[in-house]
mmCIF file of C-alpha atoms in Angstrom:
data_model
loop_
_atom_site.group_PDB
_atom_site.id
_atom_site.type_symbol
_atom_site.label_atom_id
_atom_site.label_comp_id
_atom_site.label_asym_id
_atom_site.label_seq_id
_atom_site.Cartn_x
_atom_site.Cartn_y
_atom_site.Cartn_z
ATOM 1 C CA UNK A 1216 6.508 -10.136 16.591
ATOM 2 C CA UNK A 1217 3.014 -9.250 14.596
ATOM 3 C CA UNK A 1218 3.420 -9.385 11.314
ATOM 4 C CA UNK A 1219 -0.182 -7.620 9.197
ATOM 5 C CA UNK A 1220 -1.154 -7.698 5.911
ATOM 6 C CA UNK A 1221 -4.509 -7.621 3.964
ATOM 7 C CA UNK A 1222 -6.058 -4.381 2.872
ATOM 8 C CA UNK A 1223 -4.292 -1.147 3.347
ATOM 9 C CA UNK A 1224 -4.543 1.785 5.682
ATOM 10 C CA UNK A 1225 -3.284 5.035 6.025
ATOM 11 C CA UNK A 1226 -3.798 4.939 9.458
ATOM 12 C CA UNK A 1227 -3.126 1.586 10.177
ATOM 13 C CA UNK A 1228 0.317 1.898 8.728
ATOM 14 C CA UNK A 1229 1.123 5.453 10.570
ATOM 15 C CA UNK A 1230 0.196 3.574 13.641
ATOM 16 C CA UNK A 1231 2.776 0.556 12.985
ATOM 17 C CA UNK A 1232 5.386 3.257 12.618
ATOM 18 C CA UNK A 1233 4.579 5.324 15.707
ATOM 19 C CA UNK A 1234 5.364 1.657 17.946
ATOM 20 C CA UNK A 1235 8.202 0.573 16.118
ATOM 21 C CA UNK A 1236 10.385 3.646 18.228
ATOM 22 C CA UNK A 1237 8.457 2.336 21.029
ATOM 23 C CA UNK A 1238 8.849 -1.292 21.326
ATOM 24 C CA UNK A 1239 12.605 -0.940 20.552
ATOM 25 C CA UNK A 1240 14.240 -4.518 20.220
ATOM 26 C CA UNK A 1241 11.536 -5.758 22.366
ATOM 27 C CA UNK A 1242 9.007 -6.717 19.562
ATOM 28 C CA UNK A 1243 8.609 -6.392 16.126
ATOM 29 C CA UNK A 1244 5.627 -5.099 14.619
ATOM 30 C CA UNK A 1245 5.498 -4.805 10.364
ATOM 31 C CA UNK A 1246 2.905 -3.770 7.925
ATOM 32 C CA UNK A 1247 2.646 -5.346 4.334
ATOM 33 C CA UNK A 1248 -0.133 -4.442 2.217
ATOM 34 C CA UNK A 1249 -1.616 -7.189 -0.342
ATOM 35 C CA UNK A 1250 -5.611 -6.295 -0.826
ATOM 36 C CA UNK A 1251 -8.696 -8.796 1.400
ATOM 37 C CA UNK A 1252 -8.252 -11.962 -0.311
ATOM 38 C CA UNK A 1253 -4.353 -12.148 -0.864
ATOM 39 C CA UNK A 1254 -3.673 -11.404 2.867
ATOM 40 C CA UNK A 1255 -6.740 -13.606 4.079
ATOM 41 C CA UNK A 1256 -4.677 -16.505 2.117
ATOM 42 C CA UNK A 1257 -1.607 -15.622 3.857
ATOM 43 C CA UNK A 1258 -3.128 -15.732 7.015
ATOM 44 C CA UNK A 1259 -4.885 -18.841 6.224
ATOM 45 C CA UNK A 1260 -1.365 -20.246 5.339
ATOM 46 C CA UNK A 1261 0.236 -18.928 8.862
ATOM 47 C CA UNK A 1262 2.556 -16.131 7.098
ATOM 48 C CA UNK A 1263 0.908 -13.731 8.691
ATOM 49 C CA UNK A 1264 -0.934 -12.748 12.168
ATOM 50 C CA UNK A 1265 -3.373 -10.387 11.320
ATOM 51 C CA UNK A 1266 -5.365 -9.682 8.128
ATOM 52 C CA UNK A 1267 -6.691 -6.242 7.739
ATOM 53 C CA UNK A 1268 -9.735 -6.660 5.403
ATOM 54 C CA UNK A 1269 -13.266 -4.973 3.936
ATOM 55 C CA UNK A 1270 -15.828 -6.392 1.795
ATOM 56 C CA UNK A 1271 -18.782 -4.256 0.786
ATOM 57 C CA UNK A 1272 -20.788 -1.557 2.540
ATOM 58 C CA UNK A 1273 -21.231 -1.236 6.587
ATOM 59 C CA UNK A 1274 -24.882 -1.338 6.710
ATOM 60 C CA UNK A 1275 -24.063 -5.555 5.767
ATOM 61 C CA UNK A 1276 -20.513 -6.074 6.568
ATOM 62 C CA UNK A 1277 -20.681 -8.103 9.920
ATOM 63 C CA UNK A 1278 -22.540 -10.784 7.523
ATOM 64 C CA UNK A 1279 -20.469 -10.204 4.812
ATOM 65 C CA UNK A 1280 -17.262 -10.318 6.669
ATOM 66 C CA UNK A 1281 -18.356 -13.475 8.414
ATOM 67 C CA UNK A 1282 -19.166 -15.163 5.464
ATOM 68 C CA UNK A 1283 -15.854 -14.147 3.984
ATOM 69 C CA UNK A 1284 -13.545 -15.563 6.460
ATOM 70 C CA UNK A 1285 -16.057 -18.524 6.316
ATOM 71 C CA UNK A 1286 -14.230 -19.864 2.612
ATOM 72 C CA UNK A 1287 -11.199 -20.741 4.955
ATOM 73 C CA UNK A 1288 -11.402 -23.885 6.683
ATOM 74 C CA UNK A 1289 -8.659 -21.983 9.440
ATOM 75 C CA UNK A 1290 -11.747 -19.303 10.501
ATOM 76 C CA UNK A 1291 -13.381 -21.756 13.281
ATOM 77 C CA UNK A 1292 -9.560 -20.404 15.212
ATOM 78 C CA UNK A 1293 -10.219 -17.141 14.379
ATOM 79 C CA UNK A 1294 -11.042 -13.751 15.892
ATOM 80 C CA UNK A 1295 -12.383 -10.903 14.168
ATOM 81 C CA UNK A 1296 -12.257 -7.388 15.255
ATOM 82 C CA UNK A 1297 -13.727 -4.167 14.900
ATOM 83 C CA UNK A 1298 -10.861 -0.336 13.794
ATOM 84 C CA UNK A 1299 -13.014 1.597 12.427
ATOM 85 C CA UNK A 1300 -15.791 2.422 9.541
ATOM 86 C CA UNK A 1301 -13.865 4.428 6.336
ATOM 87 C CA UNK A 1302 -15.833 6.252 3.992
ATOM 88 C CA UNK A 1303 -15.002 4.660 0.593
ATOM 89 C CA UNK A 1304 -15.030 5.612 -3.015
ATOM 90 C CA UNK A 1305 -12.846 7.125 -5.570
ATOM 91 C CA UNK A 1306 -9.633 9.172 -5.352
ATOM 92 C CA UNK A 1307 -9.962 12.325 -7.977
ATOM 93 C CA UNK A 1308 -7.350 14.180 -9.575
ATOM 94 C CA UNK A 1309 -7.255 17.802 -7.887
ATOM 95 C CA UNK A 1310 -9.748 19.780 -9.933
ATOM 96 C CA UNK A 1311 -11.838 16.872 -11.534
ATOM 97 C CA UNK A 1312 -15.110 18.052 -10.833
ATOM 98 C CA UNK A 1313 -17.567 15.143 -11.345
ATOM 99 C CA UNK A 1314 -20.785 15.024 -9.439
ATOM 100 C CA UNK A 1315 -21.258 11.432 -10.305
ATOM 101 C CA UNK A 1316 -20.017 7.408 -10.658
ATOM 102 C CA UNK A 1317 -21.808 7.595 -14.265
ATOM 103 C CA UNK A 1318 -19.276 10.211 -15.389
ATOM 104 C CA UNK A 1319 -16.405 8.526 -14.459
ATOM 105 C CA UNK A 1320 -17.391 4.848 -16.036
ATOM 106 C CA UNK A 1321 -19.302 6.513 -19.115
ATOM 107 C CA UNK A 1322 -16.411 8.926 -20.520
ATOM 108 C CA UNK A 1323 -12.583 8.377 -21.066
ATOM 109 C CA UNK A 1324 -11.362 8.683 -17.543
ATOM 110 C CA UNK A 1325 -7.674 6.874 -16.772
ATOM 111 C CA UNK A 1326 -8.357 4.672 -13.803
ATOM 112 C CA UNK A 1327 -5.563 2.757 -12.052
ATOM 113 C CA UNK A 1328 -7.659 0.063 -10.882
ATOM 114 C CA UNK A 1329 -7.004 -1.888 -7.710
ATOM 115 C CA UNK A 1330 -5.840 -5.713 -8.361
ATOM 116 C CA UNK A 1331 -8.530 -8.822 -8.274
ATOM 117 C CA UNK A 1332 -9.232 -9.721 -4.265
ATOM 118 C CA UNK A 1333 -8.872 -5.883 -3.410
ATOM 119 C CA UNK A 1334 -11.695 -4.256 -0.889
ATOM 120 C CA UNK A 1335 -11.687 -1.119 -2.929
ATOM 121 C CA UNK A 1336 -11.945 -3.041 -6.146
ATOM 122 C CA UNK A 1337 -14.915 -5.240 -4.280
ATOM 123 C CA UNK A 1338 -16.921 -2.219 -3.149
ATOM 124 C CA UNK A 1339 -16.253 -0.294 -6.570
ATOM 125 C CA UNK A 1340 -18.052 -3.225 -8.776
ATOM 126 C CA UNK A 1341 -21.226 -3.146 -6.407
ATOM 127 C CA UNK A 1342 -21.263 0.416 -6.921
ATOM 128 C CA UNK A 1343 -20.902 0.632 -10.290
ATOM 129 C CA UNK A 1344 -23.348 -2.495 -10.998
ATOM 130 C CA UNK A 1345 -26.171 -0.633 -8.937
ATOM 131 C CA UNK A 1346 -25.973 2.237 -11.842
ATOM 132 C CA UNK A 1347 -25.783 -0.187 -14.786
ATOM 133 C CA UNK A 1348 -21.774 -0.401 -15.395
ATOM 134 C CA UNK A 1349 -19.313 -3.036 -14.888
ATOM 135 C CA UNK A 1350 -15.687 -2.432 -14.516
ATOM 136 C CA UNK A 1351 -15.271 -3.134 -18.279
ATOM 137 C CA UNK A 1352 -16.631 0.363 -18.926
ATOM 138 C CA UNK A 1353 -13.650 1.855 -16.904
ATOM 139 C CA UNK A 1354 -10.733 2.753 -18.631
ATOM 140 C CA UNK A 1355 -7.628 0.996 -16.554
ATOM 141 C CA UNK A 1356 -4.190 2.609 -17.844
ATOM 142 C CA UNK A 1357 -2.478 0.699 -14.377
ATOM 143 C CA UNK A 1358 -3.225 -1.847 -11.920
ATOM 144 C CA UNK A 1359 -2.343 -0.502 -8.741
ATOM 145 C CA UNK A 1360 -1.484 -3.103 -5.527
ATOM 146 C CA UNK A 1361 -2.088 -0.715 -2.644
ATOM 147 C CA UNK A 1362 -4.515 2.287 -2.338
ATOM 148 C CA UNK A 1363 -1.304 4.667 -1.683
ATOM 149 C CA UNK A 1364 0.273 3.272 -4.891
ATOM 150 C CA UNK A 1365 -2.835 4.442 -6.487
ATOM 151 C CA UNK A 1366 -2.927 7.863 -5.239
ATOM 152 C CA UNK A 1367 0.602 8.322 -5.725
ATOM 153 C CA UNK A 1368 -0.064 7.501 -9.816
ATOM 154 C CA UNK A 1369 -3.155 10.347 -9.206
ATOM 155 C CA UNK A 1370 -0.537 12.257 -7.543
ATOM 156 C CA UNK A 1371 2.206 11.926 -10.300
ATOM 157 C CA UNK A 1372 -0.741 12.637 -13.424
ATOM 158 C CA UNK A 1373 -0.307 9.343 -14.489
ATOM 159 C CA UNK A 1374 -4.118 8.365 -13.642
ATOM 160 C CA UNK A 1375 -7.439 10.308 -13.108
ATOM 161 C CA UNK A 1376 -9.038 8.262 -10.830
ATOM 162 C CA UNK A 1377 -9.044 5.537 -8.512
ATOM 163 C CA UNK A 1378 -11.235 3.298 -5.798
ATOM 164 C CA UNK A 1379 -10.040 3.906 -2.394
ATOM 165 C CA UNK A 1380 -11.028 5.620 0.782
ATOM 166 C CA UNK A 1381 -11.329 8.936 1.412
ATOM 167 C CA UNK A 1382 -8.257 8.842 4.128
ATOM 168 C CA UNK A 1383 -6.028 7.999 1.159
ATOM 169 C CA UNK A 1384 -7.092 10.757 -0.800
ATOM 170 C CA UNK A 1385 -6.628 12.805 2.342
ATOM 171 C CA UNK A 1386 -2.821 11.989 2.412
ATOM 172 C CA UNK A 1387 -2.210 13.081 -1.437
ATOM 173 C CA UNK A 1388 -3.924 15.819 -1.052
ATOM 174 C CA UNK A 1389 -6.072 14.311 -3.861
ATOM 175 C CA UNK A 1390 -9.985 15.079 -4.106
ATOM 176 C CA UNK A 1391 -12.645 12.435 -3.462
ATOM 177 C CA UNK A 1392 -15.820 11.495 -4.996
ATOM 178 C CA UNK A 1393 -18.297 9.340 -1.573
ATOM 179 C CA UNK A 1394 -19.890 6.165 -2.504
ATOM 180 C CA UNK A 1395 -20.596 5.249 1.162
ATOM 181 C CA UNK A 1396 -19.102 3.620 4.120
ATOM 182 C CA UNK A 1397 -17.467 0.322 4.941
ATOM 183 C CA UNK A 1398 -16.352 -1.730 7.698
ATOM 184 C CA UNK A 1399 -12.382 -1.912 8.733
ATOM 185 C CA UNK A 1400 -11.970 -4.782 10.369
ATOM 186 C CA UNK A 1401 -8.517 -7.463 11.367
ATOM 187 C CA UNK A 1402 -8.870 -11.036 11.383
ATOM 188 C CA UNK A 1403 -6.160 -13.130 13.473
ATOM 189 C CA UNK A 1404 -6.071 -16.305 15.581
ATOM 190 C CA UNK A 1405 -7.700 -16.053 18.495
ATOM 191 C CA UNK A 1406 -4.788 -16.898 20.549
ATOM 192 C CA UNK A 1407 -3.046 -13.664 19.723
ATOM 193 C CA UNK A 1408 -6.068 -12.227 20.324
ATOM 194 C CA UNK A 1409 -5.324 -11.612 23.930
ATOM 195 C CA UNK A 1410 -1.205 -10.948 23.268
ATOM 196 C CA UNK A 1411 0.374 -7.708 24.645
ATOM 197 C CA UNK A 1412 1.373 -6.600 21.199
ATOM 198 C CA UNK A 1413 -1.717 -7.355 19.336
ATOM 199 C CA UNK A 1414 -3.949 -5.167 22.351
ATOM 200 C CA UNK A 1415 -1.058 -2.444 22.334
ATOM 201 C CA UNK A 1416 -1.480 -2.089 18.128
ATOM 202 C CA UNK A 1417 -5.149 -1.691 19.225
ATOM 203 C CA UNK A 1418 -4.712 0.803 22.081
ATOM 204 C CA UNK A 1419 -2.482 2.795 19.879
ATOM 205 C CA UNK A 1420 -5.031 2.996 16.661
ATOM 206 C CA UNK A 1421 -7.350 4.723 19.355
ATOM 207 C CA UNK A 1422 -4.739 7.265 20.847
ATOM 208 C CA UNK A 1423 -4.864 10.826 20.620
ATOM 209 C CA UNK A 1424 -2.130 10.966 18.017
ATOM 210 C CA UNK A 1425 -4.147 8.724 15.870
ATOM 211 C CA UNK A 1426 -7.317 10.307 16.737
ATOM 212 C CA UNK A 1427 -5.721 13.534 15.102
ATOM 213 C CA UNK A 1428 -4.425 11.833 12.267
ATOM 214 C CA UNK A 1429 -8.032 10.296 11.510
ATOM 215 C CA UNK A 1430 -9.371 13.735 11.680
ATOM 216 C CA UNK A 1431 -7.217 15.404 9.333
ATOM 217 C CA UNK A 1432 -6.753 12.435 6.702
ATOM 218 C CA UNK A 1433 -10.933 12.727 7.354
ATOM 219 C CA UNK A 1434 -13.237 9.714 6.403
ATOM 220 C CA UNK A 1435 -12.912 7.833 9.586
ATOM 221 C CA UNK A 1436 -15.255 6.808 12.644
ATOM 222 C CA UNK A 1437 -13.584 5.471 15.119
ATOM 223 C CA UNK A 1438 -16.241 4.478 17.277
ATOM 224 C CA UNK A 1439 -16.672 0.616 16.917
ATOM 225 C CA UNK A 1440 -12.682 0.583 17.723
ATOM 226 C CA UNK A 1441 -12.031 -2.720 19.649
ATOM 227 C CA UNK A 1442 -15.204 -4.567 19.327
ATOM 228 C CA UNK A 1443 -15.213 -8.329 18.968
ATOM 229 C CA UNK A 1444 -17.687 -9.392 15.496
ATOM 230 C CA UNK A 1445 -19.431 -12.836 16.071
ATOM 231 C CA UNK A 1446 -18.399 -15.170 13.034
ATOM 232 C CA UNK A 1447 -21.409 -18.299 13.530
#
């Protein structure tokens, strides 16, 4: 069995679903969504396999990430690999036509903001600092636990706006407002590392159903797919 959590994934979770017909009663492969630092924690406490996680823009993340699983005492046992870099930023209502961040923390704007520990939360705070806002200035009618639950409260009217990658937005149907790109990355202990189920998860992310799926949600570079990130 491989059980992930950590940060969610549109395409990370279409891929879980794709093997579960596959692998039958043979394995067990589930997906649980709880934000970077909740499913770090749970993988730190060995109720989970594999974290999905992202911390911050891609230009820095390898140090960033590092550094990250480095406030777990568990990381000197752990791997850390490479999906994919996901453009990030904030899920619009259809129609909202801002051209900026400043519009969306300076005026009245319903934000269901993503829970304390969340990437998406993480990479919106840097982004609004570096224009002179904090998340105060955002007005939070929700807190949402997932970046789907999010777009589904765009989705349903019940929020404006959201943090979140572009690929969620895609799947709503929802517009998008760039802030940059991030790294995508799963932390797990190295001796799964090598497991059938753990390299089939990754041969899967990277096959041509998923490739089409990453095109049409859009926001995804799937390049980097695979590759092992040094953590000294």
């Amino acid at each position: 069995r491989l059980l992930i959590t950590g940060s969610d994934d549109p395409l990370l979770a279409a891929t879980v679903a794709a093997l579960a017909p596959e692998l039958g009663a043979e394995a067990y492969v589930a997906y649980s969504p709880t934000g970077t630092l909740a499913g770090l924690e749970l993988l730190a406490r060995r109720r989970a396999n594999v974290c999905a996680l992202h911390w911050g823009g891609a230009a820095h993340s390898e140090q960033q990430h590092a550094l990250l699983l480095r406030r777990f005492g568990q990381h000197r046992n752990w791997a850390l690999v490479r999906l994919a870099l996901r453009e990030q930023g904030i899920i619009l209502r259809p129609g909202l036509a801002v051209s900026g961040i400043e519009t969306l923390a300076g005026f009245d704007f319903r934000w269901a903001m993503r829970q304390t520990g969340a990437g998406s939360r993480h990479f919106l705070e840097s982004a609004l600092a570096a224009h002179g806002f904090s998340l105060s200035d955002c007005s939070a009618v929700a807190i949402a636990h997932t970046e789907r639950e999010a777009a589904g409260m765009i989705a349903r009217a019940e929020a404006d706006c959201a943090p979140g990658t572009r690929a969620a937005a895609g799947e709503f149907g929802l517009d998008f407002l760039s802030l940059g790109w991030e790294a995508f990355d799963l932390a797990l202990p190295r001796e799964i590392l090598f497991r059938r189920l753990f390299q089939r998860l990754l041969q899967a992310y990277g096959d041509p159903p998923a490739l089409d799926l990453a095109d049409r949600l859009g926001g995804y570079d799937l390049s980097p797919l695979g590759r092992l990130i040094g953590l000294d």
